[in-house]
Amino acid sequence: MASISSFRSASVVENTALIGESPAMREIRYLIQQVAPTSASVLITGPSGSGKEMVASSIHASSPRSQGRFIPVNCGAIPRDLLESELFGHEKGAFTGAVGQTCGRFEEADGGTLFLDEIGDMPFDMQVKLLRVLEDNIITRVGGRQSIHVDTRIISATHRDIHNAIEHKAFREDLFYRLAVFPIHLPSLADRSDDVPLLAEYFCDRLPENRKFCFSSDSLHYLSQYSWPGNIRELRNLIERTSILYPDQKVGVEQTQKLLNLAVSSQPAERDALWNLSSPSSEISSDRDLSLADDILEDDPDNESENLALFADFPIPGDAVKLKELVTELECRYITAALNSANNIVSDAARLLGLHRTTLIEKMNKYKISRS
Ligand SMILES: Nc1ncnc2c1ncn2[C@@H]1O[C@H](COP(=O)(O)OP(=O)(O)OP(=O)(O)O)[C@@H](O)[C@H]1O
């Protein structure tokens, strides 16, 4: 019997380009190789963007069912009224709008694999119906009477904590055991950071010739330390973004940080980490502050969460702040700065501040700010 340590990527799995040589990824390829030839139900868990659908399609592609269809269904994205007909099909006239007979996804995947993504979001009443089908492999179309036998392999996936859902009676325990005959858990990308350079190289290689670029070794080190809240999808998108902004260049760590900041600036933890990184002693250099703040404001001046990035590190002096006074001070400073930047043209300054012209004039009168 093959052991995990002796396992080398099976060529059939390599063909599906499941990239990664970390111990976790090797183990996942091993599990895929073992389960693919069977018809066992597989439940894939792991955070969003960690590759659950890719693993599901790898299992299908490596299985004897590979000549059949791989049909993905996002159970969380289909309105609950339509889910039953989507899965099991319907007969003509079964409900308003059912103008003809339609096959459901189970029938389409007959002889192949049905991938039930976001199974944790499936409504409770549908869970009962699904369980029944999994038990006897027989479906009945909505509005129909005929029992139709299907030979469909089920692979499901969720990013939710399914045990927690079971505890809270949001997910049926009996269905869980049906679906999770063979569970596979995908770790987050941060937990297999060894794979980051390989994945980055893989996505770079797939770029069109005129958009290729490379990361400096500092950048790659930075990317390996980064926490990747959006997992592999976030890395793929970063490569795409970088190739648009810096084609044919060697991309340094500052540029990489900015590119990540474009995507994560609404996430306080990441933002803080980014700001602190510019100074190892955790004191922030004022030049760096300004350049980042400029970028953030330039990107989307109306975006409240991005504006908040300006205050990511606001300390509380002593044990209290006089908030009203601080806010007044801040308003005065911004109004003065905006007037200076706009050469004292009030309507331009108002635009810079995202205010109506009359509101700015009211504030200037209130704070006795004149055009210098
Ligand atoms: N090991 C891998 N090698 C290469 N590309 C990968 C790998 N894992 C994931 N990807 C790529 O990352 C992206 C996200 O993967 P996928 O859609 O499979 O994630 P997911 O966990 O199903 O996400 P969600 O929970 O949001 O549905 C896809 O573009 C996929 O091709």
PDB file of C-alpha atoms in Angstrom, residues 54-302:
ATOM      1  CA  MET A  54     -10.105  22.227  -7.957  1.00  0.00           C
ATOM      2  CA  VAL A  55      -9.671  19.183  -5.717  1.00  0.00           C
ATOM      3  CA  ALA A  56     -13.198  18.037  -6.581  1.00  0.00           C
ATOM      4  CA  SER A  57     -12.512  18.260 -10.306  1.00  0.00           C
ATOM      5  CA  SER A  58      -9.154  16.494  -9.817  1.00  0.00           C
ATOM      6  CA  ILE A  59     -10.951  13.587  -8.143  1.00  0.00           C
ATOM      7  CA  HIS A  60     -13.406  13.436 -11.034  1.00  0.00           C
ATOM      8  CA  ALA A  61     -10.663  13.688 -13.679  1.00  0.00           C
ATOM      9  CA  SER A  62      -8.697  10.892 -12.009  1.00  0.00           C
ATOM     10  CA  SER A  63     -11.721   8.627 -11.580  1.00  0.00           C
ATOM     11  CA  PRO A  64     -13.274   5.990 -13.860  1.00  0.00           C
ATOM     12  CA  ARG A  65     -16.115   8.506 -14.282  1.00  0.00           C
ATOM     13  CA  SER A  66     -13.908  11.001 -16.091  1.00  0.00           C
ATOM     14  CA  GLN A  67     -15.745  10.336 -19.373  1.00  0.00           C
ATOM     15  CA  GLY A  68     -18.971  11.441 -17.650  1.00  0.00           C
ATOM     16  CA  ARG A  69     -19.745  15.036 -16.737  1.00  0.00           C
ATOM     17  CA  PHE A  70     -18.508  17.050 -13.757  1.00  0.00           C
ATOM     18  CA  ILE A  71     -21.445  19.245 -12.778  1.00  0.00           C
ATOM     19  CA  PRO A  72     -20.849  21.957 -10.148  1.00  0.00           C
ATOM     20  CA  VAL A  73     -23.841  23.430  -8.290  1.00  0.00           C
ATOM     21  CA  ASN A  74     -23.469  26.277  -5.832  1.00  0.00           C
ATOM     22  CA  CYS A  75     -26.106  25.421  -3.227  1.00  0.00           C
ATOM     23  CA  GLY A  76     -25.690  28.817  -1.540  1.00  0.00           C
ATOM     24  CA  ALA A  77     -26.268  30.836  -4.723  1.00  0.00           C
ATOM     25  CA  ILE A  78     -29.534  29.251  -5.929  1.00  0.00           C
ATOM     26  CA  PRO A  79     -32.770  30.634  -4.414  1.00  0.00           C
ATOM     27  CA  ARG A  80     -34.296  28.000  -2.118  1.00  0.00           C
ATOM     28  CA  ASP A  81     -37.502  27.782  -4.228  1.00  0.00           C
ATOM     29  CA  LEU A  82     -35.501  26.821  -7.294  1.00  0.00           C
ATOM     30  CA  LEU A  83     -32.959  24.480  -5.720  1.00  0.00           C
ATOM     31  CA  GLU A  84     -35.150  21.379  -5.781  1.00  0.00           C
ATOM     32  CA  SER A  85     -35.933  21.762  -9.487  1.00  0.00           C
ATOM     33  CA  GLU A  86     -32.277  22.636 -10.199  1.00  0.00           C
ATOM     34  CA  LEU A  87     -31.135  19.391  -8.573  1.00  0.00           C
ATOM     35  CA  PHE A  88     -33.946  17.009  -9.514  1.00  0.00           C
ATOM     36  CA  GLY A  89     -35.511  18.672 -12.589  1.00  0.00           C
ATOM     37  CA  HIS A  90     -39.220  19.290 -13.128  1.00  0.00           C
ATOM     38  CA  GLU A  91     -42.147  18.196 -15.262  1.00  0.00           C
ATOM     39  CA  LYS A  92     -44.051  20.537 -17.541  1.00  0.00           C
ATOM     40  CA  GLY A  93     -46.526  22.635 -15.534  1.00  0.00           C
ATOM     41  CA  ALA A  94     -45.024  21.667 -12.156  1.00  0.00           C
ATOM     42  CA  PHE A  95     -45.062  25.345 -11.165  1.00  0.00           C
ATOM     43  CA  THR A  96     -45.681  28.715 -12.788  1.00  0.00           C
ATOM     44  CA  GLY A  97     -43.055  29.146 -15.476  1.00  0.00           C
ATOM     45  CA  ALA A  98     -42.341  25.416 -15.872  1.00  0.00           C
ATOM     46  CA  VAL A  99     -43.142  25.479 -19.578  1.00  0.00           C
ATOM     47  CA  GLY A 100     -41.375  22.251 -20.409  1.00  0.00           C
ATOM     48  CA  GLN A 101     -39.874  19.170 -18.851  1.00  0.00           C
ATOM     49  CA  THR A 102     -36.316  19.779 -17.547  1.00  0.00           C
ATOM     50  CA  CYS A 103     -33.591  17.419 -16.375  1.00  0.00           C
ATOM     51  CA  GLY A 104     -31.994  18.274 -13.077  1.00  0.00           C
ATOM     52  CA  ARG A 105     -28.296  18.320 -12.228  1.00  0.00           C
ATOM     53  CA  PHE A 106     -28.456  14.795 -10.784  1.00  0.00           C
ATOM     54  CA  GLU A 107     -29.537  13.418 -14.149  1.00  0.00           C
ATOM     55  CA  GLU A 108     -27.004  15.547 -16.033  1.00  0.00           C
ATOM     56  CA  ALA A 109     -24.267  14.099 -13.845  1.00  0.00           C
ATOM     57  CA  ASP A 110     -25.469  10.509 -14.328  1.00  0.00           C
ATOM     58  CA  GLY A 111     -22.317   8.441 -14.854  1.00  0.00           C
ATOM     59  CA  GLY A 112     -20.218  11.408 -13.713  1.00  0.00           C
ATOM     60  CA  THR A 113     -19.812  13.595 -10.644  1.00  0.00           C
ATOM     61  CA  LEU A 114     -22.107  16.150  -9.031  1.00  0.00           C
ATOM     62  CA  PHE A 115     -20.169  18.775  -7.072  1.00  0.00           C
ATOM     63  CA  LEU A 116     -22.368  20.358  -4.391  1.00  0.00           C
ATOM     64  CA  ASP A 117     -20.468  23.498  -3.444  1.00  0.00           C
ATOM     65  CA  GLU A 118     -21.373  25.444  -0.286  1.00  0.00           C
ATOM     66  CA  ILE A 119     -23.374  22.463   0.972  1.00  0.00           C
ATOM     67  CA  GLY A 120     -23.395  24.103   4.429  1.00  0.00           C
ATOM     68  CA  ASP A 121     -25.798  26.705   2.981  1.00  0.00           C
ATOM     69  CA  MET A 122     -28.355  24.159   1.790  1.00  0.00           C
ATOM     70  CA  PRO A 123     -31.810  24.831   3.306  1.00  0.00           C
ATOM     71  CA  PHE A 124     -32.817  22.302   5.940  1.00  0.00           C
ATOM     72  CA  ASP A 125     -35.877  20.980   4.049  1.00  0.00           C
ATOM     73  CA  MET A 126     -33.700  20.313   0.985  1.00  0.00           C
ATOM     74  CA  GLN A 127     -31.242  18.417   3.166  1.00  0.00           C
ATOM     75  CA  VAL A 128     -33.960  15.853   3.914  1.00  0.00           C
ATOM     76  CA  LYS A 129     -34.691  15.385   0.205  1.00  0.00           C
ATOM     77  CA  LEU A 130     -31.013  15.088  -0.649  1.00  0.00           C
ATOM     78  CA  LEU A 131     -30.503  12.467   2.046  1.00  0.00           C
ATOM     79  CA  ARG A 132     -33.298  10.366   0.602  1.00  0.00           C
ATOM     80  CA  VAL A 133     -31.740  10.479  -2.867  1.00  0.00           C
ATOM     81  CA  LEU A 134     -28.306   9.572  -1.534  1.00  0.00           C
ATOM     82  CA  GLU A 135     -29.769   6.580   0.255  1.00  0.00           C
ATOM     83  CA  ASP A 136     -31.486   4.936  -2.713  1.00  0.00           C
ATOM     84  CA  ASN A 137     -30.023   6.707  -5.784  1.00  0.00           C
ATOM     85  CA  ILE A 138     -33.496   7.475  -7.040  1.00  0.00           C
ATOM     86  CA  ILE A 139     -34.802  10.915  -7.922  1.00  0.00           C
ATOM     87  CA  THR A 140     -38.270  12.187  -8.757  1.00  0.00           C
ATOM     88  CA  ARG A 141     -38.623  15.371 -10.818  1.00  0.00           C
ATOM     89  CA  VAL A 142     -40.659  18.182  -9.240  1.00  0.00           C
ATOM     90  CA  GLY A 143     -44.280  17.616 -10.251  1.00  0.00           C
ATOM     91  CA  GLY A 144     -43.467  14.109 -11.527  1.00  0.00           C
ATOM     92  CA  ARG A 145     -44.247  10.596 -10.343  1.00  0.00           C
ATOM     93  CA  GLN A 146     -41.668   8.554 -12.167  1.00  0.00           C
ATOM     94  CA  SER A 147     -38.727   7.223 -10.133  1.00  0.00           C
ATOM     95  CA  ILE A 148     -35.505   7.736 -12.046  1.00  0.00           C
ATOM     96  CA  HIS A 149     -32.406   5.773 -11.095  1.00  0.00           C
ATOM     97  CA  VAL A 150     -29.189   7.791 -11.203  1.00  0.00           C
ATOM     98  CA  ASP A 151     -25.567   6.727 -10.888  1.00  0.00           C
ATOM     99  CA  THR A 152     -24.076   9.999  -9.706  1.00  0.00           C
ATOM    100  CA  ARG A 153     -21.042  10.423  -7.507  1.00  0.00           C
ATOM    101  CA  ILE A 154     -21.388  13.173  -4.931  1.00  0.00           C
ATOM    102  CA  ILE A 155     -18.540  15.440  -3.936  1.00  0.00           C
ATOM    103  CA  SER A 156     -19.517  18.323  -1.688  1.00  0.00           C
ATOM    104  CA  ALA A 157     -17.637  21.237  -0.179  1.00  0.00           C
ATOM    105  CA  THR A 158     -18.076  23.915   2.416  1.00  0.00           C
ATOM    106  CA  HIS A 159     -16.032  26.704   3.950  1.00  0.00           C
ATOM    107  CA  ARG A 160     -18.286  26.630   7.022  1.00  0.00           C
ATOM    108  CA  ASP A 161     -17.636  24.849  10.302  1.00  0.00           C
ATOM    109  CA  ILE A 162     -20.056  22.030   9.585  1.00  0.00           C
ATOM    110  CA  HIS A 163     -19.758  20.512  13.091  1.00  0.00           C
ATOM    111  CA  ASN A 164     -20.851  23.814  14.534  1.00  0.00           C
ATOM    112  CA  ALA A 165     -23.796  23.870  12.100  1.00  0.00           C
ATOM    113  CA  ILE A 166     -24.751  20.356  13.250  1.00  0.00           C
ATOM    114  CA  GLU A 167     -24.586  21.432  16.883  1.00  0.00           C
ATOM    115  CA  HIS A 168     -26.871  24.372  16.122  1.00  0.00           C
ATOM    116  CA  LYS A 169     -29.297  22.096  14.233  1.00  0.00           C
ATOM    117  CA  ALA A 170     -28.657  23.973  10.975  1.00  0.00           C
ATOM    118  CA  PHE A 171     -27.198  20.878   9.296  1.00  0.00           C
ATOM    119  CA  ARG A 172     -28.454  17.299   9.569  1.00  0.00           C
ATOM    120  CA  GLU A 173     -25.990  14.952  11.192  1.00  0.00           C
ATOM    121  CA  ASP A 174     -27.224  11.938   9.173  1.00  0.00           C
ATOM    122  CA  LEU A 175     -26.640  13.841   5.921  1.00  0.00           C
ATOM    123  CA  PHE A 176     -23.165  14.841   7.090  1.00  0.00           C
ATOM    124  CA  TYR A 177     -22.218  11.175   7.573  1.00  0.00           C
ATOM    125  CA  ARG A 178     -23.573  10.341   4.109  1.00  0.00           C
ATOM    126  CA  LEU A 179     -21.582  13.127   2.484  1.00  0.00           C
ATOM    127  CA  ALA A 180     -18.386  12.777   4.476  1.00  0.00           C
ATOM    128  CA  VAL A 181     -17.588   9.110   3.848  1.00  0.00           C
ATOM    129  CA  PHE A 182     -14.171  10.409   2.807  1.00  0.00           C
ATOM    130  CA  PRO A 183     -13.374  13.849   4.235  1.00  0.00           C
ATOM    131  CA  ILE A 184     -10.555  16.008   2.853  1.00  0.00           C
ATOM    132  CA  HIS A 185      -9.526  19.217   4.588  1.00  0.00           C
ATOM    133  CA  LEU A 186      -7.648  21.899   2.676  1.00  0.00           C
ATOM    134  CA  PRO A 187      -5.456  24.116   4.816  1.00  0.00           C
ATOM    135  CA  SER A 188      -5.304  27.855   4.253  1.00  0.00           C
ATOM    136  CA  LEU A 189      -2.476  29.097   2.026  1.00  0.00           C
ATOM    137  CA  ALA A 190      -0.823  30.691   5.074  1.00  0.00           C
ATOM    138  CA  ASP A 191      -0.556  27.200   6.577  1.00  0.00           C
ATOM    139  CA  ARG A 192       1.298  25.927   3.508  1.00  0.00           C
ATOM    140  CA  SER A 193       3.337  29.013   2.744  1.00  0.00           C
ATOM    141  CA  ASP A 194       6.076  26.821   1.203  1.00  0.00           C
ATOM    142  CA  ASP A 195       3.774  26.607  -1.817  1.00  0.00           C
ATOM    143  CA  VAL A 196       3.529  30.365  -2.372  1.00  0.00           C
ATOM    144  CA  PRO A 197       6.621  30.740  -4.640  1.00  0.00           C
ATOM    145  CA  LEU A 198       5.627  27.677  -6.673  1.00  0.00           C
ATOM    146  CA  LEU A 199       2.076  28.904  -7.132  1.00  0.00           C
ATOM    147  CA  ALA A 200       3.286  32.407  -7.986  1.00  0.00           C
ATOM    148  CA  GLU A 201       5.614  30.978 -10.615  1.00  0.00           C
ATOM    149  CA  TYR A 202       2.834  28.799 -11.992  1.00  0.00           C
ATOM    150  CA  PHE A 203       0.399  31.716 -12.359  1.00  0.00           C
ATOM    151  CA  CYS A 204       3.160  33.932 -13.841  1.00  0.00           C
ATOM    152  CA  ASP A 205       4.011  31.262 -16.422  1.00  0.00           C
ATOM    153  CA  ARG A 206       0.420  31.262 -17.590  1.00  0.00           C
ATOM    154  CA  LEU A 207       0.379  35.012 -18.309  1.00  0.00           C
ATOM    155  CA  PRO A 208       0.421  36.211 -21.908  1.00  0.00           C
ATOM    156  CA  GLU A 209       3.944  36.900 -23.186  1.00  0.00           C
ATOM    157  CA  ASN A 210       3.544  40.702 -23.110  1.00  0.00           C
ATOM    158  CA  ARG A 211       2.425  40.755 -19.452  1.00  0.00           C
ATOM    159  CA  LYS A 212       5.082  38.545 -17.895  1.00  0.00           C
ATOM    160  CA  PHE A 213       7.017  39.899 -14.905  1.00  0.00           C
ATOM    161  CA  CYS A 214       9.018  38.514 -11.996  1.00  0.00           C
ATOM    162  CA  PHE A 215       9.095  39.180  -8.257  1.00  0.00           C
ATOM    163  CA  SER A 216      12.350  40.136  -6.515  1.00  0.00           C
ATOM    164  CA  SER A 217      13.537  37.642  -3.893  1.00  0.00           C
ATOM    165  CA  ASP A 218      12.490  40.116  -1.144  1.00  0.00           C
ATOM    166  CA  SER A 219       8.996  40.226  -2.622  1.00  0.00           C
ATOM    167  CA  LEU A 220       8.766  36.451  -2.712  1.00  0.00           C
ATOM    168  CA  HIS A 221       9.880  36.320   0.915  1.00  0.00           C
ATOM    169  CA  TYR A 222       7.250  38.915   1.807  1.00  0.00           C
ATOM    170  CA  LEU A 223       4.569  36.965  -0.063  1.00  0.00           C
ATOM    171  CA  SER A 224       5.539  33.797   1.809  1.00  0.00           C
ATOM    172  CA  GLN A 225       5.037  35.608   5.145  1.00  0.00           C
ATOM    173  CA  TYR A 226       1.751  37.241   4.141  1.00  0.00           C
ATOM    174  CA  SER A 227      -1.462  35.836   5.672  1.00  0.00           C
ATOM    175  CA  TRP A 228      -3.498  35.400   2.427  1.00  0.00           C
ATOM    176  CA  PRO A 229      -7.040  35.816   3.755  1.00  0.00           C
ATOM    177  CA  GLY A 230      -8.366  35.091   0.232  1.00  0.00           C
ATOM    178  CA  ASN A 231      -6.006  32.096  -0.150  1.00  0.00           C
ATOM    179  CA  ILE A 232      -4.962  30.897  -3.627  1.00  0.00           C
ATOM    180  CA  ARG A 233      -7.628  32.968  -5.354  1.00  0.00           C
ATOM    181  CA  GLU A 234      -6.097  36.089  -3.794  1.00  0.00           C
ATOM    182  CA  LEU A 235      -2.617  35.081  -4.977  1.00  0.00           C
ATOM    183  CA  ARG A 236      -3.888  34.439  -8.496  1.00  0.00           C
ATOM    184  CA  ASN A 237      -5.600  37.834  -8.529  1.00  0.00           C
ATOM    185  CA  LEU A 238      -2.450  39.542  -7.238  1.00  0.00           C
ATOM    186  CA  ILE A 239      -0.448  38.065 -10.104  1.00  0.00           C
ATOM    187  CA  GLU A 240      -3.081  39.280 -12.553  1.00  0.00           C
ATOM    188  CA  ARG A 241      -3.067  42.789 -11.028  1.00  0.00           C
ATOM    189  CA  THR A 242       0.731  42.944 -10.992  1.00  0.00           C
ATOM    190  CA  SER A 243       0.968  41.859 -14.618  1.00  0.00           C
ATOM    191  CA  ILE A 244      -1.346  44.716 -15.611  1.00  0.00           C
ATOM    192  CA  LEU A 245       0.547  47.386 -13.662  1.00  0.00           C
ATOM    193  CA  TYR A 246       4.149  46.181 -13.987  1.00  0.00           C
ATOM    194  CA  PRO A 247       4.495  44.128 -17.193  1.00  0.00           C
ATOM    195  CA  ASP A 248       8.042  43.104 -18.052  1.00  0.00           C
ATOM    196  CA  GLN A 249       9.443  44.366 -14.725  1.00  0.00           C
ATOM    197  CA  LYS A 250      11.118  43.028 -11.617  1.00  0.00           C
ATOM    198  CA  VAL A 251       8.588  43.799  -8.888  1.00  0.00           C
ATOM    199  CA  GLY A 252      10.061  44.894  -5.550  1.00  0.00           C
ATOM    200  CA  VAL A 253       8.661  44.530  -2.063  1.00  0.00           C
ATOM    201  CA  GLU A 254       7.251  48.085  -1.844  1.00  0.00           C
ATOM    202  CA  GLN A 255       5.307  47.608  -5.061  1.00  0.00           C
ATOM    203  CA  THR A 256       4.074  44.226  -3.846  1.00  0.00           C
ATOM    204  CA  GLN A 257       2.855  45.707  -0.560  1.00  0.00           C
ATOM    205  CA  LYS A 258       0.983  48.415  -2.398  1.00  0.00           C
ATOM    206  CA  LEU A 259      -0.631  45.911  -4.743  1.00  0.00           C
ATOM    207  CA  LEU A 260      -1.792  43.845  -1.786  1.00  0.00           C
ATOM    208  CA  ASN A 261      -2.977  46.973  -0.036  1.00  0.00           C
ATOM    209  CA  LEU A 262      -5.195  47.798  -3.012  1.00  0.00           C
ATOM    210  CA  ALA A 263      -7.091  44.611  -2.318  1.00  0.00           C
ATOM    211  CA  VAL A 264      -7.005  44.309   1.461  1.00  0.00           C
ATOM    212  CA  SER A 265      -7.284  47.879   2.683  1.00  0.00           C
ATOM    213  CA  SER A 266     -10.751  47.127   4.045  1.00  0.00           C
ATOM    214  CA  GLN A 267      -9.279  44.554   6.411  1.00  0.00           C
ATOM    215  CA  PRO A 268      -7.862  46.244   9.506  1.00  0.00           C
ATOM    216  CA  ALA A 269      -5.531  43.421  10.588  1.00  0.00           C
ATOM    217  CA  GLU A 270      -3.826  43.234   7.216  1.00  0.00           C
ATOM    218  CA  ARG A 271      -3.655  46.986   6.972  1.00  0.00           C
ATOM    219  CA  ASP A 272      -1.971  47.276  10.346  1.00  0.00           C
ATOM    220  CA  ALA A 273       0.530  44.587   9.444  1.00  0.00           C
ATOM    221  CA  LEU A 274       1.332  46.440   6.246  1.00  0.00           C
ATOM    222  CA  TRP A 275       1.862  49.740   7.993  1.00  0.00           C
ATOM    223  CA  ASN A 276       4.056  48.259  10.675  1.00  0.00           C
ATOM    224  CA  LEU A 277       6.126  46.476   8.088  1.00  0.00           C
ATOM    225  CA  SER A 278       7.513  49.711   6.732  1.00  0.00           C
ATOM    226  CA  SER A 279       9.405  50.107   9.996  1.00  0.00           C
ATOM    227  CA  PRO A 280      10.716  47.092  11.910  1.00  0.00           C
ATOM    228  CA  SER A 281      10.745  49.040  15.183  1.00  0.00           C
ATOM    229  CA  SER A 282       6.995  49.513  14.602  1.00  0.00           C
ATOM    230  CA  GLU A 283       7.505  53.293  14.515  1.00  0.00           C
ATOM    231  CA  ILE A 284       5.977  54.479  11.309  1.00  0.00           C
ATOM    232  CA  SER A 285       8.044  56.752   9.121  1.00  0.00           C
ATOM    233  CA  SER A 286       6.069  59.844   8.250  1.00  0.00           C
ATOM    234  CA  ASP A 287       7.095  59.725   4.570  1.00  0.00           C
ATOM    235  CA  ARG A 288       5.775  56.205   4.283  1.00  0.00           C
ATOM    236  CA  ASP A 289       2.536  57.190   6.014  1.00  0.00           C
ATOM    237  CA  LEU A 290       1.955  59.946   3.581  1.00  0.00           C
ATOM    238  CA  SER A 291       2.658  57.949   0.484  1.00  0.00           C
ATOM    239  CA  LEU A 292       0.353  55.142   1.578  1.00  0.00           C
ATOM    240  CA  ALA A 293      -2.338  57.564   2.639  1.00  0.00           C
ATOM    241  CA  ASP A 294      -2.084  59.296  -0.732  1.00  0.00           C
ATOM    242  CA  ASP A 295      -2.486  56.017  -2.546  1.00  0.00           C
ATOM    243  CA  ILE A 296      -5.502  55.052  -0.510  1.00  0.00           C
ATOM    244  CA  LEU A 297      -7.236  58.367  -1.023  1.00  0.00           C
ATOM    245  CA  GLU A 298      -6.425  58.428  -4.702  1.00  0.00           C
ATOM    246  CA  ASP A 299      -7.928  54.983  -5.187  1.00  0.00           C
ATOM    247  CA  ASP A 300     -11.368  55.840  -3.921  1.00  0.00           C
ATOM    248  CA  PRO A 301     -11.908  59.038  -1.979  1.00  0.00           C
ATOM    249  CA  ASP A 302     -15.453  58.042  -1.049  1.00  0.00           C
TER     250      ASP A 302
END
